[in-house]
Amino acid sequence: MRKKLVVGNWKMNLTRSEASATIESLLLMIEPTTEIEVAICPTYLTIETVGQLFKRTHFKVGAQDVFWMNSGAFTGNVSAPMLKDVGCHFCIVGHSETRGRFGKLDIPESTIPYFSETDETVNLKIKSLLYHSIHPILCCGETLAEREAGQTDEVIQAQLKGALSGIEGAEFHDGVVAYEPVWAIGTGKTCDTAEAGRVCTMIRKALVEILDESAAASIRILYGGSVKGSNAGELFAQPDIDGGLVGGASLVAEDFSKIIQSA
Ligand code: 13P
């Protein structure tokens, strides 16, 4: 039986004092239960602050990205052993924003190359995370153009194959896959529940082929893209959706607590 998992991806938001205030409010709103798992992935600078506040709870802290080398002349980057050292349990990899697959651009076109993660670099990051016992949250998802061209399933299958190349089922057993249609991120457009459920079932079948049956049965598959208190319940009720990867709504304690309660 897979435990539901709700992860907040704070992206580039909240200073330390704002993060503390948000977590303190959240902890007042949520009844402690070990029946579901909750994690927050704040900026690198607030990981320790959030981790300290979670100390006496079962909530976990994670990172939004990682570099695959352990140390060295890689200006601006952070490695898996460094994330482990500050208490990270999870780490997001291959998010559409770090793959440079921005749907609606509200950033200058010229910044895209700085985010151009590929399936190959995602694969290196996952291997480094697994080596350092951090659970990867592997994001996949199609752009609007790919969906309209009927390529959703093949795009996602190729992303999974590339990201998990050379990795054994037993190694990724506790890993997480997040289905995030690029066109639904931060746009207020949620993927239709039945379609999100269908894609997540397709992902589980692909994981049987790429890894093995036992790993595919235990990997949590999350849906992400405009998850809110009002739609979380029906999304999480789909047989192959094991929770959510939540952006905007995880920044507001009241909104995030509603989503956690839906799980
Ligand atoms: P929103 O929930 O803001 O659409 O973001 C989703 C996301 O990208 C989570 O990783």
Tab-separated table of C-alpha atoms and ligand atoms in Angstrom:
chain	number	residue	atom	x	y	z
A	1	MET	CA	0.000	0.000	0.000
A	2	ARG	CA	1.565	3.294	-1.113
A	3	LYS	CA	1.435	6.136	1.415
A	4	LYS	CA	0.044	9.400	0.000
A	5	LEU	CA	2.683	12.112	-0.409
A	6	VAL	CA	2.121	15.863	-0.689
A	7	VAL	CA	5.149	17.972	-1.598
A	8	GLY	CA	5.299	21.756	-1.684
A	9	ASN	CA	7.697	23.198	-4.268
A	10	TRP	CA	8.302	26.743	-3.109
A	11	LYS	CA	10.386	27.628	-6.203
A	12	MET	CA	12.167	31.004	-5.799
A	13	ASN	CA	9.909	32.313	-3.039
A	14	LEU	CA	10.021	33.190	0.680
A	15	THR	CA	12.881	34.604	2.737
A	16	ARG	CA	13.853	32.889	6.003
A	17	SER	CA	11.442	34.956	8.099
A	18	GLU	CA	8.609	34.440	5.597
A	19	ALA	CA	9.374	30.712	5.481
A	20	SER	CA	9.281	30.450	9.295
A	21	ALA	CA	5.965	32.294	9.493
A	22	THR	CA	4.431	30.059	6.795
A	23	ILE	CA	5.604	26.825	8.445
A	24	GLU	CA	4.516	27.964	11.914
A	25	SER	CA	1.002	28.692	10.590
A	26	LEU	CA	0.903	25.387	8.702
A	27	LEU	CA	1.849	23.381	11.788
A	28	LEU	CA	-0.992	25.007	13.709
A	29	MET	CA	-3.487	23.961	11.019
A	30	ILE	CA	-2.454	20.333	10.472
A	31	GLU	CA	-3.269	17.461	12.798
A	32	PRO	CA	-0.140	15.328	13.159
A	33	THR	CA	-0.642	11.994	11.434
A	34	THR	CA	1.802	9.484	10.025
A	35	GLU	CA	-0.787	8.178	7.563
A	36	ILE	CA	0.386	10.587	4.876
A	37	GLU	CA	3.796	12.038	4.112
A	38	VAL	CA	4.335	15.787	3.699
A	39	ALA	CA	7.452	17.578	2.470
A	40	ILE	CA	8.482	21.104	1.551
A	41	CYS	CA	11.196	21.903	-0.988
A	42	PRO	CA	12.210	25.498	-0.218
A	43	THR	CA	15.171	27.422	-1.691
A	44	TYR	CA	18.614	26.145	-0.694
A	45	LEU	CA	18.882	29.077	1.725
A	46	THR	CA	15.835	28.120	3.760
A	47	ILE	CA	16.283	24.318	3.873
A	48	GLU	CA	17.812	24.414	7.349
A	49	THR	CA	15.243	26.908	8.675
A	50	VAL	CA	12.351	24.716	7.505
A	51	GLY	CA	14.125	21.537	8.677
A	52	GLN	CA	14.521	22.979	12.194
A	53	LEU	CA	10.806	23.796	12.400
A	54	PHE	CA	9.937	20.261	11.241
A	55	LYS	CA	12.218	18.660	13.808
A	56	ARG	CA	9.528	17.361	16.109
A	57	THR	CA	7.091	16.493	13.305
A	58	HIS	CA	7.095	13.769	10.644
A	59	PHE	CA	7.268	16.444	7.893
A	60	LYS	CA	10.317	16.312	5.657
A	61	VAL	CA	12.422	18.840	3.833
A	62	GLY	CA	13.794	18.593	0.307
A	63	ALA	CA	15.650	20.557	-2.369
A	64	GLN	CA	14.551	21.772	-5.794
A	65	ASP	CA	17.665	20.737	-7.723
A	66	VAL	CA	21.169	19.304	-7.307
A	67	PHE	CA	24.441	19.095	-9.251
A	68	TRP	CA	25.761	15.565	-9.838
A	69	MET	CA	29.424	16.028	-8.838
A	70	ASN	CA	30.229	15.842	-5.116
A	71	SER	CA	32.452	18.935	-4.995
A	72	GLY	CA	34.762	20.998	-7.154
A	73	ALA	CA	34.927	24.050	-9.386
A	74	PHE	CA	31.214	24.237	-10.260
A	75	THR	CA	30.340	27.809	-9.363
A	76	GLY	CA	26.823	28.334	-8.093
A	77	ASN	CA	25.983	24.657	-7.618
A	78	VAL	CA	25.098	22.423	-4.673
A	79	SER	CA	25.829	18.675	-4.424
A	80	ALA	CA	23.935	15.678	-3.013
A	81	PRO	CA	26.277	15.212	0.009
A	82	MET	CA	25.724	18.912	0.836
A	83	LEU	CA	21.951	18.419	0.664
A	84	LYS	CA	22.227	15.335	2.857
A	85	ASP	CA	24.292	17.337	5.358
A	86	VAL	CA	21.464	19.869	5.836
A	87	GLY	CA	18.860	17.123	6.265
A	88	CYS	CA	17.264	16.808	2.808
A	89	HIS	CA	15.083	13.739	2.414
A	90	PHE	CA	13.832	14.485	-1.127
A	91	CYS	CA	15.164	16.376	-4.140
A	92	ILE	CA	13.232	17.445	-7.236
A	93	VAL	CA	14.951	16.773	-10.582
A	94	GLY	CA	13.900	17.454	-14.156
A	95	HIS	CA	11.278	20.065	-13.312
A	96	SER	CA	10.040	21.711	-16.508
A	97	GLU	CA	11.388	25.009	-15.188
A	98	THR	CA	14.918	23.566	-14.885
A	99	ARG	CA	14.556	21.670	-18.184
A	100	GLY	CA	13.925	25.031	-19.833
A	101	ARG	CA	10.529	23.940	-21.128
A	102	PHE	CA	8.662	27.012	-19.895
A	103	GLY	CA	5.141	27.025	-21.192
A	104	LYS	CA	4.027	30.608	-21.029
A	105	LEU	CA	7.160	32.710	-20.791
A	106	ASP	CA	7.095	35.429	-18.225
A	107	ILE	CA	10.875	35.380	-18.102
A	108	PRO	CA	13.117	36.795	-20.807
A	109	GLU	CA	13.787	34.296	-23.656
A	110	SER	CA	17.495	34.884	-23.093
A	111	THR	CA	17.453	33.156	-19.693
A	112	ILE	CA	16.266	29.786	-21.080
A	113	PRO	CA	19.761	28.383	-21.798
A	114	TYR	CA	20.585	28.716	-18.085
A	115	PHE	CA	17.905	26.160	-17.300
A	116	SER	CA	18.595	23.700	-20.089
A	117	GLU	CA	18.619	20.438	-18.148
A	118	THR	CA	18.437	17.302	-20.341
A	119	ASP	CA	17.398	13.682	-19.722
A	120	GLU	CA	21.109	12.891	-19.500
A	121	THR	CA	21.831	15.446	-16.756
A	122	VAL	CA	18.643	14.400	-14.942
A	123	ASN	CA	19.962	10.815	-15.019
A	124	LEU	CA	23.325	11.876	-13.529
A	125	LYS	CA	21.528	13.828	-10.798
A	126	ILE	CA	19.304	10.839	-9.896
A	127	LYS	CA	22.340	8.532	-9.651
A	128	SER	CA	24.104	10.980	-7.331
A	129	LEU	CA	20.991	11.402	-5.150
A	130	LEU	CA	20.477	7.636	-4.847
A	131	TYR	CA	24.135	7.152	-3.918
A	132	HIS	CA	23.667	9.663	-1.087
A	133	SER	CA	20.316	8.187	0.041
A	134	ILE	CA	18.159	11.145	-0.999
A	135	HIS	CA	14.844	10.257	-2.633
A	136	PRO	CA	14.569	11.780	-6.121
A	137	ILE	CA	11.294	13.353	-7.267
A	138	LEU	CA	11.587	12.912	-11.026
A	139	CYS	CA	9.364	15.330	-12.971
A	140	CYS	CA	8.040	14.597	-16.423
A	141	GLY	CA	5.363	16.125	-18.608
A	142	GLU	CA	4.442	17.384	-22.049
A	143	THR	CA	4.153	20.916	-23.407
A	144	LEU	CA	0.896	22.153	-24.909
A	145	ALA	CA	2.290	21.745	-28.443
A	146	GLU	CA	3.250	18.118	-27.698
A	147	ARG	CA	-0.206	17.404	-26.247
A	148	GLU	CA	-1.930	18.944	-29.251
A	149	ALA	CA	0.258	16.848	-31.564
A	150	GLY	CA	-0.876	13.675	-29.729
A	151	GLN	CA	2.650	13.027	-28.399
A	152	THR	CA	1.941	13.113	-24.644
A	153	ASP	CA	2.628	9.438	-23.885
A	154	GLU	CA	5.720	9.081	-26.068
A	155	VAL	CA	7.281	12.307	-24.699
A	156	ILE	CA	6.804	11.127	-21.113
A	157	GLN	CA	8.014	7.586	-21.834
A	158	ALA	CA	11.183	9.005	-23.428
A	159	GLN	CA	11.773	11.294	-20.429
A	160	LEU	CA	11.406	8.371	-18.001
A	161	LYS	CA	13.626	6.078	-20.081
A	162	GLY	CA	16.380	8.694	-20.334
A	163	ALA	CA	16.207	9.730	-16.684
A	164	LEU	CA	16.229	6.143	-15.364
A	165	SER	CA	18.804	4.701	-17.758
A	166	GLY	CA	21.239	2.343	-15.984
A	167	ILE	CA	19.230	2.448	-12.729
A	168	GLU	CA	17.878	-0.758	-11.152
A	169	GLY	CA	14.328	-1.111	-9.861
A	170	ALA	CA	15.673	-1.919	-6.384
A	171	GLU	CA	17.573	1.394	-6.351
A	172	PHE	CA	14.591	3.578	-7.351
A	173	HIS	CA	12.084	1.635	-5.238
A	174	ASP	CA	11.532	4.600	-2.865
A	175	GLY	CA	11.776	7.186	-5.640
A	176	VAL	CA	8.928	9.434	-6.727
A	177	VAL	CA	7.721	10.425	-10.214
A	178	ALA	CA	5.733	13.628	-10.679
A	179	TYR	CA	3.554	14.090	-13.734
A	180	GLU	CA	3.464	17.814	-14.413
A	181	PRO	CA	1.925	18.844	-17.730
A	182	VAL	CA	3.923	21.992	-18.589
A	183	TRP	CA	0.798	23.840	-19.750
A	184	ALA	CA	-0.875	23.337	-16.339
A	185	ILE	CA	1.959	24.786	-14.225
A	186	GLY	CA	1.181	28.131	-12.649
A	187	THR	CA	-1.549	28.757	-15.219
A	188	GLY	CA	-4.603	27.852	-13.135
A	189	LYS	CA	-5.418	25.204	-15.802
A	190	THR	CA	-5.575	21.800	-14.141
A	191	CYS	CA	-5.409	18.690	-16.276
A	192	ASP	CA	-8.794	16.971	-16.426
A	193	THR	CA	-8.905	14.486	-13.518
A	194	ALA	CA	-9.582	11.408	-15.657
A	195	GLU	CA	-6.820	12.366	-18.096
A	196	ALA	CA	-4.333	13.014	-15.247
A	197	GLY	CA	-5.290	9.588	-13.860
A	198	ARG	CA	-4.846	7.964	-17.273
A	199	VAL	CA	-1.376	9.471	-17.757
A	200	CYS	CA	-0.295	8.375	-14.263
A	201	THR	CA	-1.472	4.802	-15.002
A	202	MET	CA	0.484	4.947	-18.280
A	203	ILE	CA	3.543	6.104	-16.277
A	204	ARG	CA	3.221	3.142	-13.893
A	205	LYS	CA	3.038	0.734	-16.852
A	206	ALA	CA	6.127	2.385	-18.382
A	207	LEU	CA	7.951	1.940	-15.046
A	208	VAL	CA	7.269	-1.818	-15.209
A	209	GLU	CA	9.090	-1.903	-18.556
A	210	ILE	CA	11.931	0.454	-17.599
A	211	LEU	CA	12.499	-0.865	-14.043
A	212	ASP	CA	10.446	-3.843	-12.848
A	213	GLU	CA	7.027	-4.768	-11.503
A	214	SER	CA	7.918	-4.471	-7.823
A	215	ALA	CA	9.514	-1.016	-8.170
A	216	ALA	CA	6.628	0.215	-10.347
A	217	ALA	CA	4.151	-0.882	-7.663
A	218	SER	CA	5.957	0.963	-4.875
A	219	ILE	CA	7.004	4.227	-6.610
A	220	ARG	CA	4.735	7.128	-5.686
A	221	ILE	CA	3.367	8.996	-8.724
A	222	LEU	CA	2.308	12.577	-7.988
A	223	TYR	CA	0.277	14.974	-10.090
A	224	GLY	CA	1.435	18.598	-10.274
A	225	GLY	CA	0.028	21.645	-12.064
A	226	SER	CA	-2.404	24.082	-10.444
A	227	VAL	CA	-3.328	21.710	-7.595
A	228	LYS	CA	-5.654	23.510	-5.151
A	229	GLY	CA	-7.784	22.629	-2.142
A	230	SER	CA	-10.796	22.459	-4.459
A	231	ASN	CA	-9.395	19.883	-6.917
A	232	ALA	CA	-6.906	17.896	-4.797
A	233	GLY	CA	-9.467	15.418	-3.438
A	234	GLU	CA	-10.656	14.154	-6.813
A	235	LEU	CA	-7.122	14.053	-8.260
A	236	PHE	CA	-5.764	12.082	-5.302
A	237	ALA	CA	-8.668	9.618	-5.562
A	238	GLN	CA	-7.387	8.359	-8.941
A	239	PRO	CA	-5.910	4.865	-8.489
A	240	ASP	CA	-2.438	5.776	-9.768
A	241	ILE	CA	-2.168	9.307	-8.322
A	242	ASP	CA	-0.430	9.013	-4.962
A	243	GLY	CA	-0.436	12.702	-4.049
A	244	GLY	CA	0.629	16.058	-5.402
A	245	LEU	CA	3.578	18.303	-6.200
A	246	VAL	CA	2.205	21.720	-5.358
A	247	GLY	CA	3.650	25.075	-6.402
A	248	GLY	CA	1.704	28.279	-5.789
A	249	ALA	CA	-0.769	26.845	-3.273
A	250	SER	CA	2.055	25.541	-1.044
A	251	LEU	CA	3.143	29.119	-0.300
A	252	VAL	CA	-0.016	29.862	1.676
A	253	ALA	CA	-0.432	27.783	4.849
A	254	GLU	CA	-4.235	27.701	4.658
A	255	ASP	CA	-4.275	26.576	0.999
A	256	PHE	CA	-1.569	23.957	1.523
A	257	SER	CA	-3.249	22.582	4.648
A	258	LYS	CA	-6.479	22.041	2.652
A	259	ILE	CA	-4.530	20.042	0.060
A	260	ILE	CA	-2.861	17.962	2.787
A	261	GLN	CA	-6.286	17.300	4.328
A	262	SER	CA	-7.581	16.123	0.922
A	263	ALA	CA	-4.884	13.447	0.889
B	1	13P	P1	1.629	25.290	-9.557
B	1	13P	O1	0.988	24.430	-8.479
B	1	13P	O2	1.900	26.677	-9.126
B	1	13P	O3	0.907	25.168	-10.857
B	1	13P	O4	3.098	24.652	-9.807
B	1	13P	C1	3.215	23.297	-10.011
B	1	13P	C2	4.642	22.940	-9.973
B	1	13P	O5	5.396	23.309	-10.852
B	1	13P	C3	5.117	22.166	-8.831
B	1	13P	O6	6.398	21.690	-9.039
